[in-house]
Short mmCIF file of C-alpha atoms and ligand atoms in Angstrom, two decimals:
data_model
loop_
_atom_site.label_atom_id
_atom_site.label_comp_id
_atom_site.label_asym_id
_atom_site.label_seq_id
_atom_site.Cartn_x
_atom_site.Cartn_y
_atom_site.Cartn_z
CA UNK A 1 1.74 -45.88 2.35
CA UNK A 2 -1.13 -43.67 1.38
CA UNK A 3 -0.47 -39.98 1.33
CA UNK A 4 -3.00 -37.17 1.35
CA UNK A 5 -2.76 -34.82 -1.57
CA UNK A 6 -4.75 -31.88 -2.83
CA UNK A 7 -5.85 -31.96 -6.42
CA UNK A 8 -7.90 -29.55 -8.48
CA UNK A 9 -10.60 -31.03 -10.69
CA UNK A 10 -12.51 -29.46 -13.52
CA UNK A 11 -16.19 -30.00 -12.78
CA UNK A 12 -17.05 -30.08 -16.45
CA UNK A 13 -14.62 -32.59 -17.90
CA UNK A 14 -12.79 -34.03 -14.89
CA UNK A 15 -9.39 -32.58 -15.89
CA UNK A 16 -6.92 -32.95 -13.02
CA UNK A 17 -4.34 -30.39 -12.11
CA UNK A 18 -2.01 -29.86 -9.17
CA UNK A 19 -2.75 -26.13 -9.09
CA UNK A 20 -5.85 -24.01 -9.48
CA UNK A 21 -6.46 -22.54 -12.91
CA UNK A 22 -8.98 -20.01 -14.13
CA UNK A 23 -9.55 -21.77 -17.43
CA UNK A 24 -9.55 -25.51 -17.88
CA UNK A 25 -7.01 -26.57 -20.52
CA UNK A 26 -9.16 -29.64 -21.22
CA UNK A 27 -12.52 -28.15 -22.07
CA UNK A 28 -11.70 -24.39 -22.07
CA UNK A 29 -14.42 -23.59 -19.54
CA UNK A 30 -13.81 -20.82 -17.02
CA UNK A 31 -14.03 -21.13 -13.24
CA UNK A 32 -14.71 -24.83 -13.13
CA UNK A 33 -11.86 -25.96 -10.89
CA UNK A 34 -12.64 -27.23 -7.40
CA UNK A 35 -10.15 -28.32 -4.79
CA UNK A 36 -10.30 -31.85 -3.41
CA UNK A 37 -8.19 -33.96 -1.15
CA UNK A 38 -7.49 -37.39 -2.51
CA UNK A 39 -5.40 -40.19 -1.19
CA UNK A 40 -3.24 -42.02 -3.60
CA UNK A 41 -1.95 -45.50 -2.94
CA UNK A 42 1.82 -45.71 -3.39
CA UNK A 43 2.47 -47.03 -6.93
CA UNK A 44 2.21 -50.82 -6.92
CA UNK A 45 4.17 -52.55 -9.61
CA UNK A 46 1.94 -53.41 -12.53
CA UNK A 47 4.53 -55.65 -14.18
CA UNK A 48 2.85 -58.90 -13.24
CA UNK A 49 -0.50 -57.73 -14.57
CA UNK A 50 0.92 -56.49 -17.84
CA UNK A 51 2.42 -59.90 -18.56
CA UNK A 52 -0.92 -61.64 -17.96
CA UNK A 53 -2.93 -59.37 -20.25
CA UNK A 54 -3.06 -60.05 -24.00
CA UNK A 55 -4.97 -58.20 -26.72
CA UNK A 56 -7.53 -60.28 -28.65
CA UNK A 57 -8.23 -60.32 -32.37
CA UNK A 58 -11.67 -59.07 -33.36
CA UNK A 59 -12.51 -62.37 -35.05
CA UNK A 60 -11.72 -64.33 -31.88
CA UNK A 61 -14.26 -62.53 -29.76
CA UNK A 62 -17.17 -64.81 -28.97
CA UNK A 63 -20.53 -63.24 -29.58
CA UNK A 64 -23.09 -63.91 -26.97
CA UNK A 65 -26.58 -63.16 -28.10
CA UNK A 66 -27.58 -59.95 -26.44
CA UNK A 67 -30.46 -60.92 -24.24
CA UNK A 68 -32.42 -57.98 -23.12
CA UNK A 69 -35.15 -58.26 -20.59
CA UNK A 70 -38.18 -56.09 -20.20
CA UNK A 71 -38.51 -53.52 -17.45
CA UNK A 72 -42.26 -54.07 -17.49
CA UNK A 73 -42.75 -50.53 -18.83
CA UNK A 74 -42.86 -50.57 -22.65
CA UNK A 75 -42.19 -46.82 -22.59
CA UNK A 76 -38.96 -47.30 -20.61
CA UNK A 77 -37.95 -50.27 -22.78
CA UNK A 78 -38.30 -48.13 -25.86
CA UNK A 79 -36.05 -45.40 -24.46
CA UNK A 80 -33.50 -48.04 -23.45
CA UNK A 81 -33.44 -49.27 -27.04
CA UNK A 82 -35.64 -52.35 -26.63
CA UNK A 83 -35.35 -53.48 -23.04
CA UNK A 84 -32.79 -53.64 -20.26
CA UNK A 85 -29.32 -54.84 -21.30
CA UNK A 86 -27.69 -57.14 -18.72
CA UNK A 87 -24.38 -55.85 -17.32
CA UNK A 88 -25.12 -52.22 -18.09
CA UNK A 89 -24.98 -49.05 -16.06
CA UNK A 90 -27.88 -46.66 -16.54
CA UNK A 91 -27.96 -43.15 -15.15
CA UNK A 92 -31.36 -41.58 -14.53
CA UNK A 93 -31.07 -37.83 -14.04
CA UNK A 94 -33.75 -35.28 -13.24
CA UNK A 95 -34.82 -32.40 -11.03
CA UNK A 96 -35.66 -33.13 -7.40
CA UNK A 97 -39.23 -34.32 -6.92
CA UNK A 98 -39.77 -35.16 -10.56
CA UNK A 99 -40.33 -38.84 -9.77
CA UNK A 100 -37.02 -40.65 -10.27
CA UNK A 101 -37.33 -42.69 -7.08
CA UNK A 102 -40.97 -43.46 -7.90
CA UNK A 103 -40.12 -44.59 -11.42
CA UNK A 104 -37.31 -46.85 -10.25
CA UNK A 105 -39.35 -48.31 -7.41
CA UNK A 106 -42.03 -49.14 -9.95
CA UNK A 107 -39.39 -50.75 -12.15
CA UNK A 108 -38.43 -52.80 -9.06
CA UNK A 109 -42.06 -53.78 -8.68
CA UNK A 110 -42.33 -54.91 -12.30
CA UNK A 111 -39.01 -56.76 -12.21
CA UNK A 112 -39.78 -58.49 -8.96
CA UNK A 113 -43.12 -59.47 -10.49
CA UNK A 114 -41.14 -61.32 -13.17
CA UNK A 115 -39.14 -63.05 -10.41
CA UNK A 116 -36.00 -61.08 -11.20
CA UNK A 117 -34.07 -60.38 -8.00
CA UNK A 118 -33.71 -56.66 -7.40
CA UNK A 119 -31.85 -54.78 -4.69
CA UNK A 120 -32.90 -51.19 -4.03
CA UNK A 121 -30.22 -49.23 -2.21
CA UNK A 122 -31.25 -45.87 -0.87
CA UNK A 123 -28.98 -43.28 0.64
CA UNK A 124 -31.74 -40.70 0.85
CA UNK A 125 -34.77 -42.31 2.40
CA UNK A 126 -35.33 -44.62 5.35
CA UNK A 127 -36.82 -48.08 4.94
CA UNK A 128 -40.11 -46.82 6.35
CA UNK A 129 -40.27 -44.01 3.84
CA UNK A 130 -39.66 -46.44 1.00
CA UNK A 131 -42.32 -48.74 2.39
CA UNK A 132 -44.80 -45.86 2.49
CA UNK A 133 -44.11 -45.09 -1.14
CA UNK A 134 -44.32 -48.78 -2.04
CA UNK A 135 -47.73 -49.00 -0.40
CA UNK A 136 -49.01 -46.25 -2.66
CA UNK A 137 -47.66 -48.03 -5.70
CA UNK A 138 -49.09 -51.47 -5.02
CA UNK A 139 -48.12 -55.08 -4.47
CA UNK A 140 -44.51 -56.29 -4.39
CA UNK A 141 -43.12 -59.82 -4.36
CA UNK A 142 -40.21 -61.06 -2.22
CA UNK A 143 -37.72 -60.75 -5.08
CA UNK A 144 -37.24 -57.14 -4.04
CA UNK A 145 -34.87 -56.44 -1.17
CA UNK A 146 -34.03 -53.05 0.28
CA UNK A 147 -30.97 -51.55 1.89
CA UNK A 148 -30.31 -48.14 3.40
CA UNK A 149 -26.61 -47.55 3.04
CA UNK A 150 -24.21 -44.96 1.71
CA UNK A 151 -20.84 -46.60 2.30
CA UNK A 152 -19.48 -47.73 -1.04
CA UNK A 153 -17.30 -50.53 0.32
CA UNK A 154 -20.23 -52.03 2.27
CA UNK A 155 -22.50 -51.80 -0.76
CA UNK A 156 -19.86 -53.40 -2.94
CA UNK A 157 -19.59 -56.32 -0.47
CA UNK A 158 -23.36 -56.77 -0.24
CA UNK A 159 -23.84 -56.77 -4.02
CA UNK A 160 -21.02 -59.29 -4.48
CA UNK A 161 -22.54 -61.54 -1.82
CA UNK A 162 -26.21 -61.29 -2.80
CA UNK A 163 -25.65 -61.17 -6.58
CA UNK A 164 -29.04 -59.63 -7.48
CA UNK A 165 -29.89 -59.37 -11.19
CA UNK A 166 -30.62 -55.68 -10.95
CA UNK A 167 -29.59 -52.96 -8.51
CA UNK A 168 -30.96 -49.44 -8.01
CA UNK A 169 -28.71 -46.81 -6.40
CA UNK A 170 -30.67 -43.81 -5.12
CA UNK A 171 -28.68 -41.54 -5.45
CA UNK A 172 -25.07 -41.44 -6.60
CA UNK A 173 -24.51 -38.11 -4.83
CA UNK A 174 -25.07 -39.70 -1.41
CA UNK A 175 -22.54 -42.52 -1.86
CA UNK A 176 -19.11 -42.19 -0.31
CA UNK A 177 -15.94 -44.21 -0.31
CA UNK A 178 -13.73 -44.40 2.77
CA UNK A 179 -10.66 -44.24 0.57
CA UNK A 180 -11.40 -40.70 -0.42
CA UNK A 181 -11.54 -37.97 2.15
CA UNK A 182 -13.74 -35.47 0.33
CA UNK A 183 -17.43 -35.26 1.15
CA UNK A 184 -20.21 -37.24 -0.60
CA UNK A 185 -21.39 -35.61 -3.80
CA UNK A 186 -17.95 -34.19 -4.62
CA UNK A 187 -16.32 -34.83 -7.97
CA UNK A 188 -13.89 -37.48 -6.76
CA UNK A 189 -16.50 -39.33 -4.68
CA UNK A 190 -19.02 -39.43 -7.51
CA UNK A 191 -16.32 -40.56 -9.88
CA UNK A 192 -15.09 -43.26 -7.54
CA UNK A 193 -18.59 -44.56 -6.86
CA UNK A 194 -19.54 -44.62 -10.54
CA UNK A 195 -16.32 -46.45 -11.36
CA UNK A 196 -17.04 -49.02 -8.66
CA UNK A 197 -20.60 -49.59 -9.93
CA UNK A 198 -19.37 -49.90 -13.50
CA UNK A 199 -16.92 -52.54 -12.36
CA UNK A 200 -19.65 -54.42 -10.49
CA UNK A 201 -22.03 -54.28 -13.44
CA UNK A 202 -19.46 -55.64 -15.88
CA UNK A 203 -17.88 -58.26 -13.59
CA UNK A 204 -21.08 -59.67 -12.10
CA UNK A 205 -23.22 -59.14 -15.19
CA UNK A 206 -25.90 -57.18 -13.36
CA UNK A 207 -27.77 -54.11 -14.46
CA UNK A 208 -27.35 -51.09 -12.23
CA UNK A 209 -29.58 -48.03 -12.38
CA UNK A 210 -28.17 -44.98 -10.67
CA UNK A 211 -30.10 -41.86 -9.82
CA UNK A 212 -28.31 -38.56 -10.33
CA UNK A 213 -29.53 -35.14 -9.28
CA UNK A 214 -29.59 -32.33 -11.72
CA UNK A 215 -28.24 -28.87 -11.01
CA UNK A 216 -29.94 -25.60 -11.86
CA UNK A 217 -28.20 -25.57 -15.22
CA UNK A 218 -29.82 -28.89 -16.05
CA UNK A 219 -26.74 -31.12 -15.94
CA UNK A 220 -26.16 -34.01 -13.57
CA UNK A 221 -24.57 -32.59 -10.44
CA UNK A 222 -20.95 -33.54 -10.09
CA UNK A 223 -18.65 -34.00 -13.00
CA UNK A 224 -19.63 -34.42 -16.61
CA UNK A 225 -17.35 -37.48 -16.49
CA UNK A 226 -20.21 -39.31 -14.83
CA UNK A 227 -22.11 -39.11 -18.11
CA UNK A 228 -19.06 -40.29 -20.03
CA UNK A 229 -18.57 -43.30 -17.79
CA UNK A 230 -22.03 -44.86 -17.82
CA UNK A 231 -23.57 -46.82 -20.72
CA UNK A 232 -26.87 -45.01 -20.86
CA UNK A 233 -28.02 -41.59 -19.67
CA UNK A 234 -31.73 -40.93 -19.32
CA UNK A 235 -33.27 -37.65 -18.23
CA UNK A 236 -36.60 -37.55 -16.54
CA UNK A 237 -38.12 -34.18 -17.15
CA UNK A 238 -41.35 -32.26 -17.11
CA UNK A 239 -42.99 -29.55 -15.13
CA UNK A 240 -43.29 -30.55 -11.50
CA UNK A 241 -46.72 -28.95 -11.36
CA UNK A 242 -48.02 -30.65 -14.49
CA UNK A 243 -48.80 -34.34 -14.34
CA UNK A 244 -46.96 -35.58 -17.41
CA UNK A 245 -43.28 -36.58 -17.38
CA UNK A 246 -40.97 -37.30 -20.28
CA UNK A 247 -38.14 -39.78 -20.12
CA UNK A 248 -35.55 -38.87 -22.70
CA UNK A 249 -32.47 -40.80 -23.79
CA UNK A 250 -29.38 -38.56 -23.92
CA UNK A 251 -26.75 -41.21 -24.42
CA UNK A 252 -27.18 -44.89 -25.17
CA UNK A 253 -24.46 -47.37 -26.03
CA UNK A 254 -27.09 -49.96 -26.91
CA UNK A 255 -29.65 -48.05 -28.92
CA UNK A 256 -30.70 -44.74 -30.40
CA UNK A 257 -31.09 -41.64 -28.29
CA UNK A 258 -33.95 -40.06 -30.06
CA UNK A 259 -36.73 -41.89 -28.32
CA UNK A 260 -38.90 -40.60 -25.53
CA UNK A 261 -41.22 -42.25 -23.08
CA UNK A 262 -44.22 -40.38 -21.74
CA UNK A 263 -45.58 -40.94 -18.24
CA UNK A 264 -48.21 -39.37 -16.10
CA UNK A 265 -47.84 -38.95 -12.33
CA UNK A 266 -50.95 -40.25 -10.61
CA UNK A 267 -52.10 -40.87 -7.07
CA UNK A 268 -50.66 -44.34 -7.20
CA UNK A 269 -47.38 -43.77 -9.00
CA UNK A 270 -46.50 -43.25 -12.64
CA UNK A 271 -48.69 -44.50 -15.45
CA UNK A 272 -47.61 -44.80 -19.07
CA UNK A 273 -49.15 -42.52 -21.66
CA UNK A 274 -49.33 -44.60 -24.81
CA UNK A 275 -50.89 -41.94 -26.96
CA UNK A 276 -49.16 -38.65 -26.13
CA UNK A 277 -50.91 -36.70 -28.89
CA UNK A 278 -54.33 -37.39 -27.49
CA UNK A 279 -53.03 -36.44 -24.07
CA UNK A 280 -51.47 -33.18 -25.25
CA UNK A 281 -54.57 -32.10 -27.14
CA UNK A 282 -57.03 -32.82 -24.36
CA UNK A 283 -58.49 -29.55 -23.16
CA UNK A 284 -57.94 -27.66 -26.42
CA UNK A 285 -60.44 -24.79 -26.55
CA UNK A 286 -63.07 -24.77 -29.31
CA UNK A 287 -63.46 -21.75 -31.59
CA UNK A 288 -60.71 -19.77 -29.94
CA UNK A 289 -58.38 -17.52 -31.88
CA UNK A 290 -54.66 -18.06 -31.52
CA UNK A 291 -54.85 -21.81 -31.17
CA UNK A 292 -53.38 -24.10 -33.83
CA UNK A 293 -52.50 -27.79 -33.80
CA UNK A 294 -49.00 -28.56 -35.04
CA UNK A 295 -47.06 -31.77 -35.33
CA UNK A 296 -43.56 -32.27 -33.95
CA UNK A 297 -41.40 -35.38 -33.96
CA UNK A 298 -39.81 -36.79 -30.86
CA UNK A 299 -37.46 -39.38 -32.22
CA UNK A 300 -39.51 -41.61 -34.45
CA UNK A 301 -42.72 -40.61 -32.79
CA UNK A 302 -45.01 -37.88 -34.04
CA UNK A 303 -46.66 -35.81 -31.33
CA UNK A 304 -49.48 -33.42 -32.02
CA UNK A 305 -49.40 -30.27 -29.95
CA UNK A 306 -51.48 -27.20 -29.49
CA UNK A 307 -49.58 -23.99 -30.17
CA UNK A 308 -51.21 -20.99 -28.52
CA UNK A 309 -50.48 -17.37 -29.18
CA UNK A 310 -51.84 -14.17 -27.71
CA UNK A 311 -51.06 -11.00 -29.58
CA UNK A 312 -52.24 -7.69 -28.14
CA UNK A 313 -51.36 -4.02 -28.46
CA UNK A 314 -48.33 -3.03 -26.49
CA UNK A 315 -48.70 -0.26 -23.96
CA UNK A 316 -45.03 0.50 -23.90
CA UNK A 317 -42.56 1.49 -26.58
CA UNK A 318 -40.84 -1.84 -26.29
CA UNK A 319 -43.11 -4.82 -26.95
CA UNK A 320 -43.00 -7.87 -24.69
CA UNK A 321 -42.38 -11.23 -26.25
CA UNK A 322 -42.38 -14.46 -24.30
CA UNK A 323 -42.34 -18.06 -25.40
CA UNK A 324 -43.15 -20.96 -23.14
CA UNK A 325 -42.11 -24.39 -24.31
CA UNK A 326 -40.26 -23.09 -27.34
CA UNK A 327 -37.39 -20.74 -28.14
CA UNK A 328 -38.09 -17.02 -27.65
CA UNK A 329 -35.51 -16.07 -30.27
CA UNK A 330 -37.25 -18.26 -32.80
CA UNK A 331 -40.57 -16.56 -32.02
CA UNK A 332 -38.95 -13.13 -32.46
CA UNK A 333 -37.50 -14.22 -35.76
CA UNK A 334 -40.81 -15.56 -37.04
CA UNK A 335 -42.57 -12.35 -36.01
CA UNK A 336 -39.99 -10.35 -37.94
CA UNK A 337 -40.63 -12.54 -40.99
CA UNK A 338 -44.39 -11.91 -40.68
CA UNK A 339 -43.88 -8.19 -40.24
CA UNK A 340 -41.76 -7.92 -43.35
CA UNK A 341 -43.39 -10.45 -45.67
CA UNK A 342 -47.04 -9.89 -44.78
CA UNK A 343 -46.74 -6.20 -43.89
CA UNK A 344 -48.21 -6.64 -40.44
CA UNK A 345 -47.48 -4.11 -37.74
CA UNK A 346 -46.37 -6.65 -35.18
CA UNK A 347 -43.68 -4.41 -33.70
CA UNK A 348 -46.49 -2.54 -31.94
CA UNK A 349 -47.77 -5.73 -30.33
CA UNK A 350 -46.92 -7.83 -27.34
CA UNK A 351 -46.88 -11.52 -28.14
CA UNK A 352 -47.04 -14.53 -25.88
CA UNK A 353 -46.55 -17.98 -27.36
CA UNK A 354 -47.15 -21.17 -25.44
CA UNK A 355 -47.01 -24.85 -26.23
CA UNK A 356 -49.94 -26.19 -24.23
CA UNK A 357 -49.33 -29.01 -21.76
CA UNK A 358 -45.99 -27.69 -20.54
CA UNK A 359 -43.99 -29.73 -23.05
CA UNK A 360 -40.77 -28.25 -24.49
CA UNK A 361 -40.21 -28.46 -28.24
CA UNK A 362 -37.67 -26.74 -30.41
CA UNK A 363 -38.23 -28.47 -33.69
CA UNK A 364 -38.22 -26.16 -36.75
CA UNK A 365 -41.29 -28.03 -38.05
CA UNK A 366 -43.29 -26.16 -35.42
CA UNK A 367 -42.58 -22.83 -37.18
CA UNK A 368 -45.66 -22.93 -39.35
CA UNK A 369 -47.82 -23.66 -36.30
CA UNK A 370 -46.33 -20.72 -34.41
CA UNK A 371 -46.76 -18.39 -37.39
CA UNK A 372 -50.40 -19.38 -37.92
CA UNK A 373 -51.19 -19.12 -34.20
CA UNK A 374 -49.73 -15.60 -34.09
CA UNK A 375 -51.69 -14.59 -37.19
CA UNK A 376 -54.86 -16.16 -35.89
CA UNK A 377 -54.61 -14.17 -32.69
CA UNK A 378 -53.60 -10.95 -34.48
CA UNK A 379 -56.52 -11.17 -36.88
CA UNK A 380 -58.92 -12.48 -34.23
CA UNK A 381 -60.09 -15.37 -36.35
CA UNK A 382 -60.12 -19.08 -35.59
CA UNK A 383 -58.35 -21.84 -37.40
CA UNK A 384 -60.57 -24.82 -38.19
CA UNK A 385 -60.19 -27.27 -35.33
CA UNK A 386 -59.75 -30.26 -37.64
CA UNK A 387 -56.71 -28.71 -39.32
CA UNK A 388 -53.11 -29.38 -38.45
CA UNK A 389 -49.94 -27.91 -39.90
CA UNK A 390 -46.19 -28.42 -39.90
CA UNK A 391 -43.27 -26.92 -41.81
CA UNK A 392 -40.16 -24.86 -41.27
CA UNK A 393 -40.40 -21.17 -42.10
CA UNK A 394 -37.37 -19.47 -43.65
CA UNK A 395 -36.38 -15.82 -43.53
CA UNK A 396 -38.01 -14.98 -46.86
CA UNK A 397 -41.26 -16.46 -45.65
CA UNK A 398 -40.81 -19.68 -47.62
CA UNK A 399 -42.15 -22.91 -46.11
CA UNK A 400 -39.36 -25.47 -46.18
CA UNK A 401 -39.35 -29.23 -46.19
CA UNK A 402 -39.36 -31.26 -42.97
CA UNK A 403 -38.52 -34.91 -42.49
CA UNK A 404 -40.93 -37.74 -41.82
CA UNK A 405 -43.92 -35.96 -43.33
CA UNK A 406 -45.73 -39.23 -43.85
CA UNK A 407 -45.63 -40.28 -40.20
CA UNK A 408 -46.95 -36.88 -39.19
CA UNK A 409 -49.83 -37.10 -41.63
CA UNK A 410 -50.76 -40.60 -40.49
CA UNK A 411 -50.75 -39.52 -36.85
CA UNK A 412 -53.03 -36.58 -37.69
CA UNK A 413 -55.39 -38.86 -39.56
CA UNK A 414 -55.45 -41.31 -36.69
CA UNK A 415 -56.65 -38.57 -34.38
CA UNK A 416 -59.41 -37.52 -36.73
CA UNK A 417 -57.92 -34.43 -38.40
CA UNK A 418 -59.29 -33.76 -41.86
CA UNK A 419 -56.93 -31.11 -43.26
CA UNK A 420 -53.18 -30.92 -43.15
CA UNK A 421 -51.11 -27.93 -44.26
CA UNK A 422 -47.56 -28.93 -45.11
CA UNK A 423 -44.60 -27.77 -47.19
CA UNK A 424 -45.25 -28.29 -50.89
CA UNK A 425 -41.85 -29.93 -51.33
CA UNK A 426 -42.68 -32.56 -48.71
CA UNK A 427 -45.84 -33.48 -50.55
CA UNK A 428 -45.32 -36.15 -53.17
CA UNK A 429 -47.88 -37.92 -55.28
CA UNK A 430 -47.87 -41.29 -53.54
CA UNK A 431 -48.52 -39.64 -50.24
CA UNK A 432 -52.23 -39.11 -50.79
CA UNK A 433 -53.84 -40.49 -47.66
CA UNK A 434 -57.56 -41.20 -47.57
CA UNK A 435 -59.68 -39.20 -45.23
CA UNK A 436 -57.28 -36.28 -44.89
CA UNK A 437 -56.99 -33.38 -47.27
CA UNK A 438 -53.36 -32.42 -47.87
CA UNK A 439 -52.56 -28.84 -48.80
CA UNK A 440 -49.00 -28.13 -49.91
CA UNK A 441 -47.85 -24.53 -49.45
CA UNK A 442 -44.72 -22.77 -50.72
CA UNK A 443 -44.74 -19.77 -48.47
CA UNK A 444 -46.44 -18.20 -45.49
CA UNK A 445 -48.74 -16.07 -47.67
CA UNK A 446 -50.24 -19.18 -49.25
CA UNK A 447 -50.69 -20.88 -45.90
CA UNK A 448 -52.52 -17.84 -44.55
CA UNK A 449 -54.80 -17.66 -47.57
CA UNK A 450 -55.68 -21.31 -47.17
CA UNK A 451 -56.82 -21.27 -43.62
CA UNK A 452 -57.60 -17.80 -42.33
P1 LIG B 1 -39.86 -38.77 -6.11
O1 LIG B 1 -39.93 -40.07 -6.82
O2 LIG B 1 -39.60 -38.78 -4.65
O3 LIG B 1 -38.87 -37.79 -6.82
P2 LIG B 1 -37.31 -37.78 -6.96
O4 LIG B 1 -36.82 -39.10 -6.50
O5 LIG B 1 -37.12 -37.52 -8.43
O6 LIG B 1 -36.83 -36.65 -6.15
O7 LIG B 1 -41.22 -38.03 -6.49
C1 LIG B 1 -41.99 -37.49 -5.75
C2 LIG B 1 -43.16 -36.70 -6.19
O8 LIG B 1 -44.14 -37.49 -6.82
C3 LIG B 1 -43.71 -36.23 -4.91
O9 LIG B 1 -43.78 -34.84 -4.95
C4 LIG B 1 -45.03 -36.87 -4.77
C5 LIG B 1 -45.37 -37.37 -6.12
N1 LIG B 1 -46.03 -38.69 -6.10
C6 LIG B 1 -47.32 -38.80 -6.61
O10 LIG B 1 -47.91 -37.83 -7.06
N2 LIG B 1 -47.93 -40.03 -6.63
C7 LIG B 1 -47.30 -41.14 -6.16
O11 LIG B 1 -47.90 -42.24 -6.18
C8 LIG B 1 -45.98 -41.02 -5.62
C9 LIG B 1 -45.27 -42.22 -5.09
C10 LIG B 1 -45.38 -39.79 -5.63
MG1 LIG B 2 -35.66 -39.53 -4.82
#
């Protein structure tokens, strides 16, 4: 007999407790417990099962060659670690309206184009709404089937019967199981549904993509356990008002997580951006002070960015400092370094720093770019537009080494830059590249002398 029971769950780590607690003993977070009613089946004897199950020696495990298949989007394949892995569960998180449903519907289109059977299950939109979206995106083949359903047991039955090769669940927060009395989107429902999809993916060998909404704090709504359960977590991010979107791997059991895919939202769905640097630098002003091109790495990919700074006299005793796309504290720190090491009176100035294009970057290699942009604006002089820079700036004003200097230089050369300012320690003799003049600097003073 099933009996109803109230349990308290930690929303961060999924810790279960029979009573409410202020602090979770599992993850030490405060105020994370929520009450939920769950029904537990009376304990069935597991004896029979235990006798049937045997551990296996590592050497006895048969290796099947991992056969990935392409999603049709090279950018998505890269983030997934080289294509879609069969029998995997992929979570795609992101803010509302960022384009998760669009991306996955386009994946459906590409997969169905390769004659891979795909089932798109939506708990959020009606069939007509999906059709409208599909019409904007383009042609589909019959390998794609659609279903509007939120009942987990029904979905489970349909997937087992139809056995599609790939399934899209849009979204996990709308799914509910009859066995659990709490409402859809609650911790226990989300956990139950994810568990069921994991089971389906592994047993039937199908790939399931689930969409998860993101809360204001930027984590997938519902428990953190969701992220622990799935094989791969991807975040789709970007400014809703800007056209570009970045798909970032946060967790990946089948590949590295430091890859990104860049997309652009167009009239007719998402398009891949194969050269993000060119895209980020489009629209860079000519002969403007406070604008410097820097190079940051996203995974193994160098991306050139325009760092903009505006420094003006403060009208109040307390200067305003804002940073868009990078860390405000880092900007404050770098301004303090400039004030002290170059004797500039920056404490009397407001400063606004922006990474153009709405992209967010926190890499220390951007430091030199930020410093030079601030100086360029402060001194009202322009940095040569064919110059790029990268390097970490330390508290004594020293320019420190960064990794992957060579890739950054090659990317700059590819886009036609002729001068590159970089940390002296990162510059070794064999790195001389034709067509680009490399200037190694030891500290901020040298960098300033070289280009301003
Ligand atoms: P959607 O995929 O519905 O977002 P999510 O599922 O993440 O909530 O994205 C919708 C936004 O994208 C919507 O505001 C309209 C825009 N859009 C386009 O600009 N072009 C298109 O071709 C499509 C389909 C959507
Ligand atoms: Mg959606």
